[in-house]
Short mmCIF file of N, CA and C and ligand atoms in Angstrom, two decimals:
data_model
loop_
_atom_site.label_atom_id
_atom_site.label_comp_id
_atom_site.label_asym_id
_atom_site.label_seq_id
_atom_site.Cartn_x
_atom_site.Cartn_y
_atom_site.Cartn_z
N MET E 19 0.84 -1.20 0.00
CA MET E 19 0.00 0.00 0.00
C MET E 19 0.87 1.25 0.00
N GLU E 20 0.47 2.20 -0.82
CA GLU E 20 1.23 3.46 -0.93
C GLU E 20 1.24 4.20 0.41
N ASN E 21 2.38 4.79 0.72
CA ASN E 21 2.50 5.60 1.93
C ASN E 21 2.32 4.85 3.25
N CYS E 22 2.45 3.55 3.20
CA CYS E 22 2.42 2.79 4.46
C CYS E 22 3.86 2.48 4.83
N ILE E 23 4.31 3.04 5.95
CA ILE E 23 5.73 2.91 6.32
C ILE E 23 6.12 1.45 6.57
N PHE E 24 5.23 0.66 7.15
CA PHE E 24 5.58 -0.73 7.42
C PHE E 24 5.58 -1.57 6.14
N CYS E 25 4.77 -1.21 5.13
CA CYS E 25 4.89 -1.87 3.82
C CYS E 25 6.29 -1.62 3.26
N LYS E 26 6.75 -0.38 3.37
CA LYS E 26 8.06 -0.02 2.82
C LYS E 26 9.19 -0.70 3.57
N ILE E 27 9.08 -0.75 4.89
CA ILE E 27 10.12 -1.43 5.69
C ILE E 27 10.10 -2.93 5.42
N ALA E 28 8.92 -3.51 5.44
CA ALA E 28 8.80 -4.97 5.27
C ALA E 28 9.36 -5.42 3.92
N ASN E 29 9.18 -4.57 2.91
CA ASN E 29 9.63 -4.94 1.56
C ASN E 29 11.01 -4.39 1.20
N GLY E 30 11.69 -3.82 2.19
CA GLY E 30 13.08 -3.41 2.00
C GLY E 30 13.28 -2.08 1.32
N GLU E 31 12.21 -1.28 1.15
CA GLU E 31 12.37 0.04 0.51
C GLU E 31 12.93 1.06 1.50
N ILE E 32 12.68 0.84 2.78
CA ILE E 32 13.28 1.67 3.84
C ILE E 32 14.07 0.71 4.72
N PRO E 33 15.36 1.03 4.97
CA PRO E 33 16.16 0.10 5.76
C PRO E 33 15.72 0.03 7.23
N ALA E 34 15.88 -1.14 7.80
CA ALA E 34 15.56 -1.34 9.22
C ALA E 34 16.45 -2.44 9.75
N ALA E 35 16.69 -2.44 11.04
CA ALA E 35 17.52 -3.48 11.67
C ALA E 35 16.71 -4.78 11.64
N THR E 36 17.12 -5.68 10.75
CA THR E 36 16.34 -6.90 10.49
C THR E 36 16.90 -8.10 11.24
N LEU E 37 16.06 -8.73 12.04
CA LEU E 37 16.47 -9.91 12.79
C LEU E 37 16.17 -11.19 12.02
N TYR E 38 15.18 -11.10 11.13
CA TYR E 38 14.74 -12.30 10.40
C TYR E 38 13.96 -11.85 9.17
N GLU E 39 14.06 -12.63 8.09
CA GLU E 39 13.27 -12.34 6.90
C GLU E 39 12.96 -13.64 6.17
N ASP E 40 11.74 -13.77 5.68
CA ASP E 40 11.41 -14.86 4.76
C ASP E 40 10.48 -14.28 3.70
N GLU E 41 9.83 -15.13 2.91
CA GLU E 41 9.04 -14.59 1.79
C GLU E 41 7.78 -13.84 2.25
N ASP E 42 7.34 -14.10 3.46
CA ASP E 42 6.09 -13.48 3.96
C ASP E 42 6.31 -12.37 4.99
N PHE E 43 7.43 -12.40 5.72
CA PHE E 43 7.60 -11.51 6.87
C PHE E 43 9.02 -10.93 6.94
N ARG E 44 9.09 -9.77 7.62
CA ARG E 44 10.38 -9.25 8.09
C ARG E 44 10.19 -8.95 9.59
N VAL E 45 11.20 -9.29 10.37
CA VAL E 45 11.17 -8.99 11.81
C VAL E 45 12.25 -7.95 12.06
N ILE E 46 11.82 -6.80 12.63
CA ILE E 46 12.76 -5.67 12.82
C ILE E 46 12.79 -5.25 14.28
N LEU E 47 13.85 -4.50 14.61
CA LEU E 47 13.88 -3.91 15.95
C LEU E 47 12.99 -2.67 15.97
N ASP E 48 12.20 -2.53 17.03
CA ASP E 48 11.35 -1.35 17.21
C ASP E 48 12.25 -0.15 17.53
N LEU E 49 11.94 0.99 16.88
CA LEU E 49 12.75 2.20 17.10
C LEU E 49 12.45 2.88 18.43
N GLY E 50 11.34 2.51 19.04
CA GLY E 50 11.00 3.06 20.36
C GLY E 50 10.79 1.92 21.34
N PRO E 51 11.85 1.19 21.65
CA PRO E 51 11.69 -0.08 22.38
C PRO E 51 11.17 0.09 23.81
N ALA E 52 10.28 -0.83 24.19
CA ALA E 52 9.80 -0.90 25.57
C ALA E 52 10.86 -1.55 26.45
N SER E 53 11.70 -2.40 25.84
CA SER E 53 12.76 -3.09 26.57
C SER E 53 13.85 -3.47 25.58
N LYS E 54 14.98 -3.95 26.09
CA LYS E 54 16.10 -4.33 25.20
C LYS E 54 15.70 -5.52 24.33
N GLY E 55 15.72 -5.30 23.01
CA GLY E 55 15.39 -6.38 22.07
C GLY E 55 13.97 -6.32 21.53
N HIS E 56 13.19 -5.32 21.93
CA HIS E 56 11.79 -5.18 21.45
C HIS E 56 11.78 -5.22 19.92
N ALA E 57 11.06 -6.19 19.38
CA ALA E 57 11.04 -6.40 17.93
C ALA E 57 9.60 -6.42 17.42
N LEU E 58 9.47 -6.24 16.10
CA LEU E 58 8.15 -6.24 15.46
C LEU E 58 8.14 -7.24 14.32
N ILE E 59 7.10 -8.04 14.25
CA ILE E 59 6.89 -8.94 13.10
C ILE E 59 6.00 -8.20 12.11
N LEU E 60 6.52 -7.98 10.91
CA LEU E 60 5.76 -7.27 9.86
C LEU E 60 5.49 -8.20 8.69
N PRO E 61 4.23 -8.42 8.33
CA PRO E 61 3.96 -9.14 7.08
C PRO E 61 4.34 -8.27 5.88
N LYS E 62 4.76 -8.89 4.79
CA LYS E 62 5.16 -8.14 3.60
C LYS E 62 3.96 -7.64 2.79
N THR E 63 2.81 -8.28 3.00
CA THR E 63 1.59 -7.79 2.32
C THR E 63 0.80 -6.95 3.30
N HIS E 64 0.11 -5.94 2.77
CA HIS E 64 -0.59 -5.01 3.66
C HIS E 64 -1.91 -5.57 4.16
N ALA E 65 -2.08 -5.52 5.48
CA ALA E 65 -3.37 -5.70 6.13
C ALA E 65 -3.32 -4.70 7.28
N ALA E 66 -4.36 -3.90 7.44
CA ALA E 66 -4.32 -2.84 8.45
C ALA E 66 -4.30 -3.43 9.86
N ASN E 67 -4.95 -4.57 10.01
CA ASN E 67 -5.13 -5.13 11.36
C ASN E 67 -5.48 -6.61 11.23
N ILE E 68 -5.75 -7.25 12.36
CA ILE E 68 -6.01 -8.70 12.34
C ILE E 68 -7.28 -9.05 11.56
N TYR E 69 -8.25 -8.11 11.56
CA TYR E 69 -9.51 -8.38 10.87
C TYR E 69 -9.31 -8.54 9.36
N GLU E 70 -8.28 -7.91 8.84
CA GLU E 70 -8.02 -7.94 7.39
C GLU E 70 -7.05 -9.04 6.98
N MET E 71 -6.51 -9.76 7.95
CA MET E 71 -5.51 -10.79 7.63
C MET E 71 -6.18 -12.06 7.11
N SER E 72 -5.51 -12.72 6.19
CA SER E 72 -6.00 -14.05 5.79
C SER E 72 -5.70 -15.03 6.93
N ASP E 73 -6.50 -16.07 7.03
CA ASP E 73 -6.26 -17.10 8.06
C ASP E 73 -4.86 -17.70 7.89
N GLU E 74 -4.47 -17.89 6.64
CA GLU E 74 -3.18 -18.52 6.36
C GLU E 74 -2.02 -17.67 6.89
N LEU E 75 -2.08 -16.36 6.61
CA LEU E 75 -1.00 -15.49 7.06
C LEU E 75 -1.01 -15.31 8.58
N ALA E 76 -2.21 -15.25 9.16
CA ALA E 76 -2.33 -15.13 10.61
C ALA E 76 -1.71 -16.35 11.30
N ALA E 77 -1.96 -17.52 10.72
CA ALA E 77 -1.39 -18.75 11.29
C ALA E 77 0.14 -18.73 11.19
N LYS E 78 0.64 -18.29 10.02
CA LYS E 78 2.11 -18.22 9.85
C LYS E 78 2.72 -17.21 10.82
N ALA E 79 2.02 -16.10 11.07
CA ALA E 79 2.54 -15.07 11.98
C ALA E 79 2.72 -15.64 13.39
N MET E 80 1.77 -16.47 13.81
CA MET E 80 1.85 -17.03 15.16
C MET E 80 3.00 -18.04 15.26
N VAL E 81 3.18 -18.82 14.21
CA VAL E 81 4.28 -19.80 14.21
C VAL E 81 5.62 -19.04 14.27
N LEU E 82 5.70 -17.94 13.51
CA LEU E 82 6.94 -17.14 13.52
C LEU E 82 7.14 -16.48 14.89
N ALA E 83 6.06 -16.01 15.50
CA ALA E 83 6.17 -15.41 16.84
C ALA E 83 6.76 -16.42 17.82
N LYS E 84 6.32 -17.65 17.71
CA LYS E 84 6.85 -18.68 18.61
C LYS E 84 8.34 -18.91 18.37
N LYS E 85 8.70 -18.98 17.08
CA LYS E 85 10.11 -19.19 16.72
C LYS E 85 10.99 -18.04 17.23
N MET E 86 10.55 -16.81 16.97
CA MET E 86 11.33 -15.64 17.38
C MET E 86 11.41 -15.55 18.91
N ALA E 87 10.29 -15.83 19.58
CA ALA E 87 10.29 -15.77 21.05
C ALA E 87 11.32 -16.74 21.61
N THR E 88 11.41 -17.91 21.01
CA THR E 88 12.35 -18.93 21.49
C THR E 88 13.79 -18.48 21.26
N VAL E 89 14.07 -18.03 20.03
CA VAL E 89 15.45 -17.59 19.70
C VAL E 89 15.85 -16.37 20.55
N MET E 90 14.94 -15.41 20.67
CA MET E 90 15.27 -14.19 21.41
C MET E 90 15.49 -14.47 22.89
N THR E 91 14.68 -15.36 23.44
CA THR E 91 14.83 -15.68 24.87
C THR E 91 16.17 -16.37 25.12
N GLU E 92 16.56 -17.25 24.18
CA GLU E 92 17.85 -17.94 24.33
C GLU E 92 19.02 -16.98 24.18
N THR E 93 18.96 -16.11 23.18
CA THR E 93 20.13 -15.29 22.85
C THR E 93 20.22 -14.02 23.70
N LEU E 94 19.07 -13.42 24.02
CA LEU E 94 19.08 -12.20 24.83
C LEU E 94 19.09 -12.50 26.32
N LYS E 95 18.87 -13.78 26.63
CA LYS E 95 18.85 -14.22 28.04
C LYS E 95 17.81 -13.44 28.84
N CYS E 96 16.65 -13.20 28.22
CA CYS E 96 15.58 -12.52 28.96
C CYS E 96 14.87 -13.54 29.84
N ASP E 97 14.08 -13.01 30.76
CA ASP E 97 13.43 -13.89 31.74
C ASP E 97 11.99 -14.23 31.36
N GLY E 98 11.51 -13.58 30.31
CA GLY E 98 10.15 -13.80 29.82
C GLY E 98 9.96 -12.96 28.58
N LEU E 99 8.79 -12.97 27.99
CA LEU E 99 8.57 -12.21 26.75
C LEU E 99 7.07 -12.02 26.54
N ASN E 100 6.67 -10.78 26.26
CA ASN E 100 5.27 -10.50 25.91
C ASN E 100 5.11 -10.47 24.40
N ILE E 101 4.03 -11.07 23.93
CA ILE E 101 3.61 -10.91 22.53
C ILE E 101 2.37 -10.03 22.57
N VAL E 102 2.47 -8.85 21.93
CA VAL E 102 1.39 -7.86 21.98
C VAL E 102 0.99 -7.51 20.55
N GLN E 103 -0.30 -7.39 20.33
CA GLN E 103 -0.77 -7.09 18.97
C GLN E 103 -2.00 -6.20 19.10
N ASN E 104 -1.88 -4.94 18.69
CA ASN E 104 -2.94 -3.95 18.88
C ASN E 104 -3.77 -3.77 17.62
N ASN E 105 -5.08 -3.70 17.78
CA ASN E 105 -5.99 -3.48 16.64
C ASN E 105 -6.89 -2.29 16.93
N GLY E 106 -6.69 -1.20 16.18
CA GLY E 106 -7.52 -0.01 16.35
C GLY E 106 -6.93 0.96 17.35
N GLU E 107 -7.25 2.23 17.13
CA GLU E 107 -6.71 3.31 17.96
C GLU E 107 -7.01 3.12 19.46
N PRO E 108 -8.25 2.78 19.83
CA PRO E 108 -8.53 2.63 21.26
C PRO E 108 -7.70 1.52 21.90
N ALA E 109 -7.24 0.58 21.08
CA ALA E 109 -6.42 -0.52 21.59
C ALA E 109 -4.93 -0.17 21.57
N GLY E 110 -4.61 1.05 21.17
CA GLY E 110 -3.21 1.48 21.19
C GLY E 110 -2.48 1.37 19.87
N GLN E 111 -3.19 1.01 18.80
CA GLN E 111 -2.51 0.89 17.51
C GLN E 111 -2.19 2.28 16.97
N THR E 112 -0.96 2.47 16.55
CA THR E 112 -0.54 3.76 16.00
C THR E 112 -0.08 3.64 14.55
N VAL E 113 0.35 2.44 14.15
CA VAL E 113 0.74 2.21 12.75
C VAL E 113 -0.25 1.18 12.20
N PHE E 114 -0.96 1.57 11.14
CA PHE E 114 -2.10 0.77 10.70
C PHE E 114 -1.72 -0.21 9.59
N HIS E 115 -0.70 -0.99 9.91
CA HIS E 115 -0.25 -2.15 9.14
C HIS E 115 -0.03 -3.22 10.21
N PHE E 116 -0.73 -4.33 10.10
CA PHE E 116 -0.65 -5.38 11.14
C PHE E 116 0.79 -5.63 11.59
N HIS E 117 0.98 -5.73 12.87
CA HIS E 117 2.30 -6.11 13.40
C HIS E 117 2.14 -6.75 14.76
N MET E 118 3.08 -7.59 15.09
CA MET E 118 3.12 -8.20 16.43
C MET E 118 4.36 -7.71 17.14
N HIS E 119 4.16 -7.26 18.37
CA HIS E 119 5.29 -6.84 19.20
C HIS E 119 5.85 -8.06 19.93
N LEU E 120 7.17 -8.19 19.92
CA LEU E 120 7.86 -9.19 20.73
C LEU E 120 8.66 -8.40 21.75
N ILE E 121 8.24 -8.45 23.00
CA ILE E 121 8.85 -7.59 24.03
C ILE E 121 9.53 -8.47 25.08
N PRO E 122 10.87 -8.56 24.99
CA PRO E 122 11.60 -9.35 25.98
C PRO E 122 11.41 -8.72 27.36
N ARG E 123 11.28 -9.56 28.36
CA ARG E 123 11.09 -9.06 29.72
C ARG E 123 12.22 -9.55 30.63
N TYR E 124 12.66 -8.65 31.47
CA TYR E 124 13.76 -8.92 32.38
C TYR E 124 13.24 -8.68 33.80
N LYS E 125 13.71 -9.47 34.73
CA LYS E 125 13.23 -9.32 36.12
C LYS E 125 13.31 -7.87 36.56
N ASN E 126 12.25 -7.35 37.14
CA ASN E 126 12.19 -5.98 37.65
C ASN E 126 12.50 -4.92 36.59
N ASP E 127 12.11 -5.16 35.34
CA ASP E 127 12.41 -4.17 34.28
C ASP E 127 11.46 -2.97 34.29
N GLY E 128 10.38 -3.06 35.05
CA GLY E 128 9.48 -1.91 35.17
C GLY E 128 8.64 -1.63 33.94
N VAL E 129 8.68 -2.49 32.94
CA VAL E 129 7.86 -2.30 31.74
C VAL E 129 6.40 -2.55 32.13
N GLY E 130 5.53 -1.59 31.78
CA GLY E 130 4.14 -1.69 32.24
C GLY E 130 3.17 -2.17 31.19
N ILE E 131 2.99 -3.47 31.06
CA ILE E 131 1.96 -3.99 30.16
C ILE E 131 0.92 -4.65 31.06
N THR E 132 0.20 -3.82 31.80
CA THR E 132 -0.73 -4.37 32.80
C THR E 132 -2.03 -3.58 32.79
N TRP E 133 -3.01 -4.07 33.49
CA TRP E 133 -4.26 -3.33 33.68
C TRP E 133 -4.76 -3.63 35.08
N THR E 134 -5.70 -2.79 35.53
CA THR E 134 -6.31 -3.02 36.83
C THR E 134 -7.47 -3.98 36.64
N PRO E 135 -7.43 -5.15 37.27
CA PRO E 135 -8.51 -6.11 37.07
C PRO E 135 -9.84 -5.58 37.59
N GLY E 136 -10.91 -5.77 36.79
CA GLY E 136 -12.25 -5.40 37.23
C GLY E 136 -12.92 -6.60 37.87
N LYS E 137 -14.26 -6.68 37.76
CA LYS E 137 -14.99 -7.83 38.32
C LYS E 137 -16.03 -8.27 37.29
N LEU E 138 -16.02 -9.55 36.95
CA LEU E 138 -17.00 -10.07 36.00
C LEU E 138 -18.32 -10.30 36.73
N THR E 139 -19.32 -9.48 36.41
CA THR E 139 -20.63 -9.66 37.06
C THR E 139 -21.41 -10.76 36.34
N GLU E 140 -22.37 -11.33 37.04
CA GLU E 140 -23.26 -12.36 36.47
C GLU E 140 -23.96 -11.81 35.22
N GLU E 141 -24.46 -10.58 35.34
CA GLU E 141 -25.22 -9.94 34.26
C GLU E 141 -24.36 -9.77 33.00
N GLU E 142 -23.15 -9.27 33.23
CA GLU E 142 -22.25 -9.04 32.09
C GLU E 142 -21.81 -10.37 31.47
N LYS E 143 -21.56 -11.33 32.32
CA LYS E 143 -21.16 -12.65 31.83
C LYS E 143 -22.25 -13.21 30.90
N GLU E 144 -23.51 -13.15 31.34
CA GLU E 144 -24.62 -13.68 30.54
C GLU E 144 -24.76 -12.91 29.22
N GLU E 145 -24.62 -11.59 29.31
CA GLU E 145 -24.73 -10.74 28.12
C GLU E 145 -23.66 -11.11 27.08
N ILE E 146 -22.45 -11.26 27.56
CA ILE E 146 -21.33 -11.55 26.64
C ILE E 146 -21.46 -12.94 26.05
N LEU E 147 -21.81 -13.90 26.89
CA LEU E 147 -21.99 -15.27 26.37
C LEU E 147 -23.08 -15.31 25.30
N ALA E 148 -24.18 -14.58 25.53
CA ALA E 148 -25.28 -14.55 24.56
C ALA E 148 -24.83 -13.92 23.23
N LYS E 149 -23.96 -12.93 23.33
CA LYS E 149 -23.52 -12.23 22.11
C LYS E 149 -22.42 -12.96 21.35
N VAL E 150 -21.47 -13.50 22.09
CA VAL E 150 -20.22 -13.94 21.45
C VAL E 150 -20.13 -15.44 21.21
N LYS E 151 -20.64 -16.21 22.14
CA LYS E 151 -20.43 -17.66 22.09
C LYS E 151 -21.04 -18.23 20.80
N ALA E 152 -20.25 -18.96 20.09
CA ALA E 152 -20.71 -19.49 18.79
C ALA E 152 -21.59 -20.73 18.96
P1 LIG F 206 1.47 0.08 17.68
O1 LIG F 206 1.29 1.16 18.72
O2 LIG F 206 1.06 -1.27 18.12
O3 LIG F 206 0.85 0.49 16.37
O4 LIG F 206 3.02 -0.03 17.47
C1 LIG F 206 3.76 0.73 16.58
C2 LIG F 206 5.21 0.52 16.94
O5 LIG F 206 5.99 0.83 15.80
C3 LIG F 206 5.73 1.38 18.09
O6 LIG F 206 6.27 0.54 19.10
C4 LIG F 206 6.78 2.26 17.43
O7 LIG F 206 7.89 2.50 18.28
C5 LIG F 206 7.18 1.43 16.22
N1 LIG F 206 7.66 2.15 15.06
C6 LIG F 206 7.07 3.18 14.43
N2 LIG F 206 7.78 3.54 13.34
C7 LIG F 206 8.85 2.70 13.27
C8 LIG F 206 9.95 2.56 12.38
N3 LIG F 206 10.12 3.36 11.34
N4 LIG F 206 10.85 1.58 12.63
C9 LIG F 206 10.70 0.76 13.70
N5 LIG F 206 9.68 0.84 14.57
C10 LIG F 206 8.77 1.81 14.37
ZN1 LIG F 207 1.29 -1.57 4.90
#
């Protein structure tokens, strides 16, 4: 897609620190890392978000996330790793080309990927089950 920065990076038109590349994806270092080694999985074809992804590419992205998480944990010696994927502005998405964040975690690193737990009420539970459950 024209004027999509991640399309340009994924396809090599704009240089980026590349950790991995295959015919479908490029994995790059995030320029604004949450922690040491924060990387992004970028598909080479444009999809704005998960809703626009083909099932086939979505499945490949998850397999690659697992592979990268394993390699990064071994080589960076991190103590854990978050896989984060934002869809839509309210969810924190700022670049509208699907990407998965791989965020290595280190003991006491202070990286805040948390929320304050609420309480699932009976009423809300029933409402959601009625709407969503297939
Ligand atoms: P999100 O908020 O999920 O859309 O994530 C966008 C991410 O892309 C942020 O973590 C940014 O730091 C990162 N980012 C934006 N532009 C670039 C770029 N040119 N190269 C590498 N990372 C980028
Ligand atoms: Zn794009």
